Amino acid sequence: MNLSDFSGIKAFIFDMDGVLLDTEKVCFRCWKKAADALGLNCVEQVFYKCVGQAKQDTLNTLKHFYADIKGFDENAFYDLTSVFFQQEEKSGLPKMKFVDECLESLKNNGFKIALASSTKKSSVTRQLTQAGLIDYFSTVTCGDSVIHSKPHPEIYQKAAASLLLKCEECVCIEDSPNGIKSGNAAGVKVIMIPDLIQPDNDLKALCWKIEPSLKSLIF
């Protein structure tokens, strides 16, 4: 991709998990450990449904998915995954490839940079600070600052507004179906960089571009 592809674009809005930080693989390991501990099946299937969702929507998805299991407690399962994740986080969360070079390039080329993550703000701030990335972001919009999480467009609408920009002046970088649907519905140009989930034809139709890595955004 070239700078000329971004005529009229003033900002890049990034998802965090699976885009900036390689957390989705870590998260899946935690879900698998929790499922094994509780004797649950099909955790991979429900995990993919929840990628990109805020906590309450994740709890609702879990409750619906395991509705036939007597005594299933979605809160207990979620809390157990969080315990395992916190254990993993102590050793530091890995960054995705080319993150630093990408953000530095966008900054040097005069683009505003923002974040739109379904993760709660305290976790986002802590994790981006630990990764040395927090200072790149002019604004941070998180799951606990919106009423409706991805795939609803609210989080991208708020992120664009926080930059005093229109949605059509922004590009979002996403990896998950929920995030892609959110950005597209908001009127933001969506660049997908696949992580755990590969795009099907329906998802491809919602994307402006699909790139193999953040290296494509280094100019």
PDB file of C-alpha atoms in Angstrom:
ATOM      1  CA  MET A   1       0.000   0.000   0.000  1.00  0.00           C
ATOM      2  CA  ASN A   2       1.083   3.572  -0.680  1.00  0.00           C
ATOM      3  CA  LEU A   3       0.349   6.897   0.985  1.00  0.00           C
ATOM      4  CA  SER A   4      -1.617   7.868  -2.109  1.00  0.00           C
ATOM      5  CA  ASP A   5      -4.169   5.180  -1.185  1.00  0.00           C
ATOM      6  CA  PHE A   6      -5.149   7.257   1.846  1.00  0.00           C
ATOM      7  CA  SER A   7      -6.166  10.521   0.210  1.00  0.00           C
ATOM      8  CA  GLY A   8      -8.713  12.216   2.478  1.00  0.00           C
ATOM      9  CA  ILE A   9      -7.855   9.983   5.435  1.00  0.00           C
ATOM     10  CA  LYS A  10      -6.809  11.839   8.587  1.00  0.00           C
ATOM     11  CA  ALA A  11      -6.708   9.123  11.227  1.00  0.00           C
ATOM     12  CA  PHE A  12      -6.098   5.448  11.883  1.00  0.00           C
ATOM     13  CA  ILE A  13      -8.168   3.767  14.586  1.00  0.00           C
ATOM     14  CA  PHE A  14      -6.757   0.481  15.863  1.00  0.00           C
ATOM     15  CA  ASP A  15      -8.305  -2.443  17.622  1.00  0.00           C
ATOM     16  CA  MET A  16      -5.908  -3.785  20.269  1.00  0.00           C
ATOM     17  CA  ASP A  17      -6.288  -7.527  20.764  1.00  0.00           C
ATOM     18  CA  GLY A  18      -4.976  -9.462  17.799  1.00  0.00           C
ATOM     19  CA  VAL A  19      -3.922  -6.259  16.005  1.00  0.00           C
ATOM     20  CA  LEU A  20      -1.429  -4.500  18.289  1.00  0.00           C
ATOM     21  CA  LEU A  21      -0.940  -7.148  20.957  1.00  0.00           C
ATOM     22  CA  ASP A  22      -0.817 -10.871  20.285  1.00  0.00           C
ATOM     23  CA  THR A  23      -3.388 -11.533  22.989  1.00  0.00           C
ATOM     24  CA  GLU A  24      -6.014 -13.604  21.221  1.00  0.00           C
ATOM     25  CA  LYS A  25      -3.870 -16.724  21.170  1.00  0.00           C
ATOM     26  CA  VAL A  26      -3.112 -16.161  24.850  1.00  0.00           C
ATOM     27  CA  CYS A  27      -6.809 -15.624  25.547  1.00  0.00           C
ATOM     28  CA  PHE A  28      -7.795 -18.799  23.734  1.00  0.00           C
ATOM     29  CA  ARG A  29      -5.317 -20.816  25.809  1.00  0.00           C
ATOM     30  CA  CYS A  30      -6.952 -19.390  28.925  1.00  0.00           C
ATOM     31  CA  TRP A  31     -10.443 -20.244  27.688  1.00  0.00           C
ATOM     32  CA  LYS A  32      -9.308 -23.775  26.860  1.00  0.00           C
ATOM     33  CA  LYS A  33      -7.830 -24.220  30.354  1.00  0.00           C
ATOM     34  CA  ALA A  34     -11.037 -22.927  31.941  1.00  0.00           C
ATOM     35  CA  ALA A  35     -13.180 -25.188  29.748  1.00  0.00           C
ATOM     36  CA  ASP A  36     -11.061 -28.216  30.608  1.00  0.00           C
ATOM     37  CA  ALA A  37     -11.299 -27.381  34.307  1.00  0.00           C
ATOM     38  CA  LEU A  38     -15.097 -27.126  34.102  1.00  0.00           C
ATOM     39  CA  GLY A  39     -15.634 -30.016  31.675  1.00  0.00           C
ATOM     40  CA  LEU A  40     -17.011 -27.881  28.844  1.00  0.00           C
ATOM     41  CA  ASN A  41     -16.932 -28.840  25.171  1.00  0.00           C
ATOM     42  CA  CYS A  42     -16.883 -26.740  21.980  1.00  0.00           C
ATOM     43  CA  VAL A  43     -15.024 -23.845  23.628  1.00  0.00           C
ATOM     44  CA  GLU A  44     -13.267 -22.954  20.365  1.00  0.00           C
ATOM     45  CA  GLN A  45     -16.622 -22.397  18.656  1.00  0.00           C
ATOM     46  CA  VAL A  46     -17.958 -20.046  21.329  1.00  0.00           C
ATOM     47  CA  PHE A  47     -14.588 -18.277  21.711  1.00  0.00           C
ATOM     48  CA  TYR A  48     -14.662 -17.169  18.071  1.00  0.00           C
ATOM     49  CA  LYS A  49     -18.186 -15.823  18.552  1.00  0.00           C
ATOM     50  CA  CYS A  50     -16.933 -13.686  21.430  1.00  0.00           C
ATOM     51  CA  VAL A  51     -13.781 -12.239  19.851  1.00  0.00           C
ATOM     52  CA  GLY A  52     -14.163  -8.461  19.762  1.00  0.00           C
ATOM     53  CA  GLN A  53     -17.061  -8.329  22.217  1.00  0.00           C
ATOM     54  CA  ALA A  54     -17.141  -6.438  25.508  1.00  0.00           C
ATOM     55  CA  LYS A  55     -17.607  -8.353  28.762  1.00  0.00           C
ATOM     56  CA  GLN A  56     -21.400  -8.188  29.050  1.00  0.00           C
ATOM     57  CA  ASP A  57     -21.962  -9.279  25.465  1.00  0.00           C
ATOM     58  CA  THR A  58     -19.455 -12.093  25.978  1.00  0.00           C
ATOM     59  CA  LEU A  59     -21.382 -13.229  29.057  1.00  0.00           C
ATOM     60  CA  ASN A  60     -24.624 -13.165  27.089  1.00  0.00           C
ATOM     61  CA  THR A  61     -23.052 -15.193  24.274  1.00  0.00           C
ATOM     62  CA  LEU A  62     -21.707 -17.756  26.736  1.00  0.00           C
ATOM     63  CA  LYS A  63     -25.057 -18.030  28.511  1.00  0.00           C
ATOM     64  CA  HIS A  64     -26.891 -18.631  25.241  1.00  0.00           C
ATOM     65  CA  PHE A  65     -24.277 -21.052  23.862  1.00  0.00           C
ATOM     66  CA  TYR A  66     -24.253 -23.249  26.981  1.00  0.00           C
ATOM     67  CA  ALA A  67     -27.956 -22.845  27.773  1.00  0.00           C
ATOM     68  CA  ASP A  68     -28.498 -26.618  27.641  1.00  0.00           C
ATOM     69  CA  ILE A  69     -25.887 -27.309  30.332  1.00  0.00           C
ATOM     70  CA  LYS A  70     -27.582 -27.441  33.732  1.00  0.00           C
ATOM     71  CA  GLY A  71     -25.862 -25.265  36.302  1.00  0.00           C
ATOM     72  CA  PHE A  72     -23.582 -23.491  33.825  1.00  0.00           C
ATOM     73  CA  ASP A  73     -22.447 -20.166  35.285  1.00  0.00           C
ATOM     74  CA  GLU A  74     -21.134 -17.828  32.623  1.00  0.00           C
ATOM     75  CA  ASN A  75     -19.733 -15.437  35.226  1.00  0.00           C
ATOM     76  CA  ALA A  76     -17.744 -18.201  36.926  1.00  0.00           C
ATOM     77  CA  PHE A  77     -16.343 -19.350  33.591  1.00  0.00           C
ATOM     78  CA  TYR A  78     -15.413 -15.806  32.577  1.00  0.00           C
ATOM     79  CA  ASP A  79     -13.783 -15.121  35.936  1.00  0.00           C
ATOM     80  CA  LEU A  80     -11.709 -18.292  35.634  1.00  0.00           C
ATOM     81  CA  THR A  81     -10.461 -17.293  32.183  1.00  0.00           C
ATOM     82  CA  SER A  82      -9.502 -13.920  33.682  1.00  0.00           C
ATOM     83  CA  VAL A  83      -7.476 -15.591  36.433  1.00  0.00           C
ATOM     84  CA  PHE A  84      -5.546 -17.596  33.851  1.00  0.00           C
ATOM     85  CA  PHE A  85      -5.065 -14.494  31.680  1.00  0.00           C
ATOM     86  CA  GLN A  86      -3.689 -12.479  34.586  1.00  0.00           C
ATOM     87  CA  GLN A  87      -1.159 -15.236  35.195  1.00  0.00           C
ATOM     88  CA  GLU A  88      -0.056 -15.028  31.555  1.00  0.00           C
ATOM     89  CA  GLU A  89       0.038 -11.223  31.633  1.00  0.00           C
ATOM     90  CA  LYS A  90       2.612 -11.199  34.436  1.00  0.00           C
ATOM     91  CA  SER A  91       5.274 -12.379  32.009  1.00  0.00           C
ATOM     92  CA  GLY A  92       4.339  -9.680  29.472  1.00  0.00           C
ATOM     93  CA  LEU A  93       2.011  -9.816  26.490  1.00  0.00           C
ATOM     94  CA  PRO A  94       3.708 -10.161  23.099  1.00  0.00           C
ATOM     95  CA  LYS A  95       3.306  -7.471  20.460  1.00  0.00           C
ATOM     96  CA  MET A  96       2.235  -8.242  16.910  1.00  0.00           C
ATOM     97  CA  LYS A  97       4.943  -7.977  14.275  1.00  0.00           C
ATOM     98  CA  PHE A  98       5.799  -4.505  12.931  1.00  0.00           C
ATOM     99  CA  VAL A  99       3.680  -2.693  15.563  1.00  0.00           C
ATOM    100  CA  ASP A 100       6.307  -0.136  16.564  1.00  0.00           C
ATOM    101  CA  GLU A 101       7.423   0.560  13.003  1.00  0.00           C
ATOM    102  CA  CYS A 102       3.817   0.936  11.821  1.00  0.00           C
ATOM    103  CA  LEU A 103       2.776   3.377  14.535  1.00  0.00           C
ATOM    104  CA  GLU A 104       5.953   5.407  14.146  1.00  0.00           C
ATOM    105  CA  SER A 105       5.442   5.643  10.387  1.00  0.00           C
ATOM    106  CA  LEU A 106       1.833   6.790  10.718  1.00  0.00           C
ATOM    107  CA  LYS A 107       2.827   9.363  13.336  1.00  0.00           C
ATOM    108  CA  ASN A 108       5.670  10.686  11.178  1.00  0.00           C
ATOM    109  CA  ASN A 109       3.321  11.030   8.221  1.00  0.00           C
ATOM    110  CA  GLY A 110       0.938  13.238  10.177  1.00  0.00           C
ATOM    111  CA  PHE A 111      -1.944  10.849  10.814  1.00  0.00           C
ATOM    112  CA  LYS A 112      -3.871  10.918  14.078  1.00  0.00           C
ATOM    113  CA  ILE A 113      -3.864   7.573  15.866  1.00  0.00           C
ATOM    114  CA  ALA A 114      -6.651   6.312  18.132  1.00  0.00           C
ATOM    115  CA  LEU A 115      -7.753   3.086  19.741  1.00  0.00           C
ATOM    116  CA  ALA A 116     -11.168   1.370  19.750  1.00  0.00           C
ATOM    117  CA  SER A 117     -11.046  -1.759  21.897  1.00  0.00           C
ATOM    118  CA  SER A 118     -13.828  -3.774  23.512  1.00  0.00           C
ATOM    119  CA  THR A 119     -11.489  -4.433  26.436  1.00  0.00           C
ATOM    120  CA  LYS A 120     -12.079  -2.300  29.549  1.00  0.00           C
ATOM    121  CA  LYS A 121     -10.023   0.892  29.770  1.00  0.00           C
ATOM    122  CA  SER A 122      -7.973  -0.048  32.831  1.00  0.00           C
ATOM    123  CA  SER A 123      -6.691  -3.185  31.086  1.00  0.00           C
ATOM    124  CA  VAL A 124      -6.068  -1.374  27.797  1.00  0.00           C
ATOM    125  CA  THR A 125      -4.078   1.377  29.496  1.00  0.00           C
ATOM    126  CA  ARG A 126      -2.042  -1.091  31.544  1.00  0.00           C
ATOM    127  CA  GLN A 127      -1.278  -3.404  28.627  1.00  0.00           C
ATOM    128  CA  LEU A 128      -0.375  -0.658  26.143  1.00  0.00           C
ATOM    129  CA  THR A 129       1.797   1.032  28.745  1.00  0.00           C
ATOM    130  CA  GLN A 130       3.642  -2.218  29.457  1.00  0.00           C
ATOM    131  CA  ALA A 131       4.163  -2.637  25.700  1.00  0.00           C
ATOM    132  CA  GLY A 132       5.506   0.915  25.350  1.00  0.00           C
ATOM    133  CA  LEU A 133       2.737   1.911  22.919  1.00  0.00           C
ATOM    134  CA  ILE A 134       0.353   4.115  24.898  1.00  0.00           C
ATOM    135  CA  ASP A 135       1.951   7.435  23.882  1.00  0.00           C
ATOM    136  CA  TYR A 136       1.112   6.891  20.208  1.00  0.00           C
ATOM    137  CA  PHE A 137      -2.630   7.213  20.854  1.00  0.00           C
ATOM    138  CA  SER A 138      -4.404  10.566  20.906  1.00  0.00           C
ATOM    139  CA  THR A 139      -7.567   8.965  22.278  1.00  0.00           C
ATOM    140  CA  VAL A 140      -8.590   5.599  23.679  1.00  0.00           C
ATOM    141  CA  THR A 141     -12.216   4.414  23.412  1.00  0.00           C
ATOM    142  CA  CYS A 142     -12.964   1.191  25.289  1.00  0.00           C
ATOM    143  CA  GLY A 143     -15.698  -1.317  25.978  1.00  0.00           C
ATOM    144  CA  ASP A 144     -16.680   0.237  29.277  1.00  0.00           C
ATOM    145  CA  SER A 145     -17.285   3.641  27.660  1.00  0.00           C
ATOM    146  CA  VAL A 146     -19.966   2.466  25.211  1.00  0.00           C
ATOM    147  CA  ILE A 147     -23.464   1.089  25.637  1.00  0.00           C
ATOM    148  CA  HIS A 148     -23.238  -1.309  22.691  1.00  0.00           C
ATOM    149  CA  SER A 149     -20.035  -3.244  21.955  1.00  0.00           C
ATOM    150  CA  LYS A 150     -18.837  -4.484  18.586  1.00  0.00           C
ATOM    151  CA  PRO A 151     -20.389  -5.402  16.132  1.00  0.00           C
ATOM    152  CA  HIS A 152     -22.497  -2.299  16.898  1.00  0.00           C
ATOM    153  CA  PRO A 153     -20.924   0.816  15.282  1.00  0.00           C
ATOM    154  CA  GLU A 154     -20.988   2.925  18.475  1.00  0.00           C
ATOM    155  CA  ILE A 155     -17.358   2.420  19.476  1.00  0.00           C
ATOM    156  CA  TYR A 156     -16.022   3.582  16.090  1.00  0.00           C
ATOM    157  CA  GLN A 157     -18.448   6.474  15.981  1.00  0.00           C
ATOM    158  CA  LYS A 158     -17.193   7.579  19.393  1.00  0.00           C
ATOM    159  CA  ALA A 159     -13.550   7.059  18.448  1.00  0.00           C
ATOM    160  CA  ALA A 160     -13.897   9.248  15.351  1.00  0.00           C
ATOM    161  CA  ALA A 161     -15.780  11.897  17.331  1.00  0.00           C
ATOM    162  CA  SER A 162     -13.046  11.890  19.988  1.00  0.00           C
ATOM    163  CA  LEU A 163     -10.646  13.010  17.239  1.00  0.00           C
ATOM    164  CA  LEU A 164     -13.146  15.640  16.019  1.00  0.00           C
ATOM    165  CA  LEU A 165     -13.347  13.785  12.711  1.00  0.00           C
ATOM    166  CA  LYS A 166     -16.057  12.228  10.567  1.00  0.00           C
ATOM    167  CA  CYS A 167     -16.068   8.443  10.283  1.00  0.00           C
ATOM    168  CA  GLU A 168     -15.326   8.652   6.566  1.00  0.00           C
ATOM    169  CA  GLU A 169     -12.080  10.459   7.384  1.00  0.00           C
ATOM    170  CA  CYS A 170     -10.851   7.434   9.339  1.00  0.00           C
ATOM    171  CA  VAL A 171      -9.477   3.984   8.645  1.00  0.00           C
ATOM    172  CA  CYS A 172      -9.811   1.198  11.192  1.00  0.00           C
ATOM    173  CA  ILE A 173      -7.503  -1.771  11.575  1.00  0.00           C
ATOM    174  CA  GLU A 174      -9.292  -4.926  12.661  1.00  0.00           C
ATOM    175  CA  ASP A 175      -8.840  -8.686  12.796  1.00  0.00           C
ATOM    176  CA  SER A 176     -12.192 -10.035  13.997  1.00  0.00           C
ATOM    177  CA  PRO A 177     -15.635 -10.322  12.379  1.00  0.00           C
ATOM    178  CA  ASN A 178     -17.270  -8.309  15.168  1.00  0.00           C
ATOM    179  CA  GLY A 179     -14.760  -5.496  14.769  1.00  0.00           C
ATOM    180  CA  ILE A 180     -15.022  -5.460  10.995  1.00  0.00           C
ATOM    181  CA  LYS A 181     -18.812  -5.297  11.152  1.00  0.00           C
ATOM    182  CA  SER A 182     -18.560  -2.456  13.678  1.00  0.00           C
ATOM    183  CA  GLY A 183     -16.190  -0.357  11.582  1.00  0.00           C
ATOM    184  CA  ASN A 184     -18.099  -0.956   8.374  1.00  0.00           C
ATOM    185  CA  ALA A 185     -21.432  -0.054   9.974  1.00  0.00           C
ATOM    186  CA  ALA A 186     -19.909   3.171  11.296  1.00  0.00           C
ATOM    187  CA  GLY A 187     -18.775   4.204   7.812  1.00  0.00           C
ATOM    188  CA  VAL A 188     -15.079   3.800   8.552  1.00  0.00           C
ATOM    189  CA  LYS A 189     -12.844   2.256   5.892  1.00  0.00           C
ATOM    190  CA  VAL A 190     -11.894  -1.184   7.223  1.00  0.00           C
ATOM    191  CA  ILE A 191      -8.504  -2.804   6.779  1.00  0.00           C
ATOM    192  CA  MET A 192      -8.484  -6.371   7.994  1.00  0.00           C
ATOM    193  CA  ILE A 193      -5.274  -7.996   9.140  1.00  0.00           C
ATOM    194  CA  PRO A 194      -6.334 -11.582   9.885  1.00  0.00           C
ATOM    195  CA  ASP A 195      -5.117 -13.222  13.074  1.00  0.00           C
ATOM    196  CA  LEU A 196      -7.002 -16.295  14.316  1.00  0.00           C
ATOM    197  CA  ILE A 197      -9.953 -15.902  11.960  1.00  0.00           C
ATOM    198  CA  GLN A 198      -9.646 -15.908   8.177  1.00  0.00           C
ATOM    199  CA  PRO A 199     -12.207 -13.897   6.188  1.00  0.00           C
ATOM    200  CA  ASP A 200     -15.026 -15.615   4.327  1.00  0.00           C
ATOM    201  CA  ASN A 201     -16.729 -13.988   1.341  1.00  0.00           C
ATOM    202  CA  ASP A 202     -19.241 -12.137   3.515  1.00  0.00           C
ATOM    203  CA  LEU A 203     -16.466 -10.647   5.628  1.00  0.00           C
ATOM    204  CA  LYS A 204     -14.372  -9.739   2.590  1.00  0.00           C
ATOM    205  CA  ALA A 205     -17.288  -7.702   1.270  1.00  0.00           C
ATOM    206  CA  LEU A 206     -17.157  -5.498   4.390  1.00  0.00           C
ATOM    207  CA  CYS A 207     -13.443  -4.746   4.094  1.00  0.00           C
ATOM    208  CA  TRP A 208     -11.793  -1.975   2.116  1.00  0.00           C
ATOM    209  CA  LYS A 209      -8.467  -3.821   2.159  1.00  0.00           C
ATOM    210  CA  ILE A 210      -7.149  -7.092   3.551  1.00  0.00           C
ATOM    211  CA  GLU A 211      -3.429  -7.103   4.355  1.00  0.00           C
ATOM    212  CA  PRO A 212      -1.111  -9.829   5.688  1.00  0.00           C
ATOM    213  CA  SER A 213       0.455  -7.728   8.459  1.00  0.00           C
ATOM    214  CA  LEU A 214       1.048  -4.231   9.815  1.00  0.00           C
ATOM    215  CA  LYS A 215       4.087  -4.055   7.547  1.00  0.00           C
ATOM    216  CA  SER A 216       1.696  -2.903   4.792  1.00  0.00           C
ATOM    217  CA  LEU A 217       1.139   0.324   6.766  1.00  0.00           C
ATOM    218  CA  ILE A 218       4.782   1.319   6.993  1.00  0.00           C
ATOM    219  CA  PHE A 219       5.434   4.133   4.523  1.00  0.00           C
TER     220      PHE A 219
END
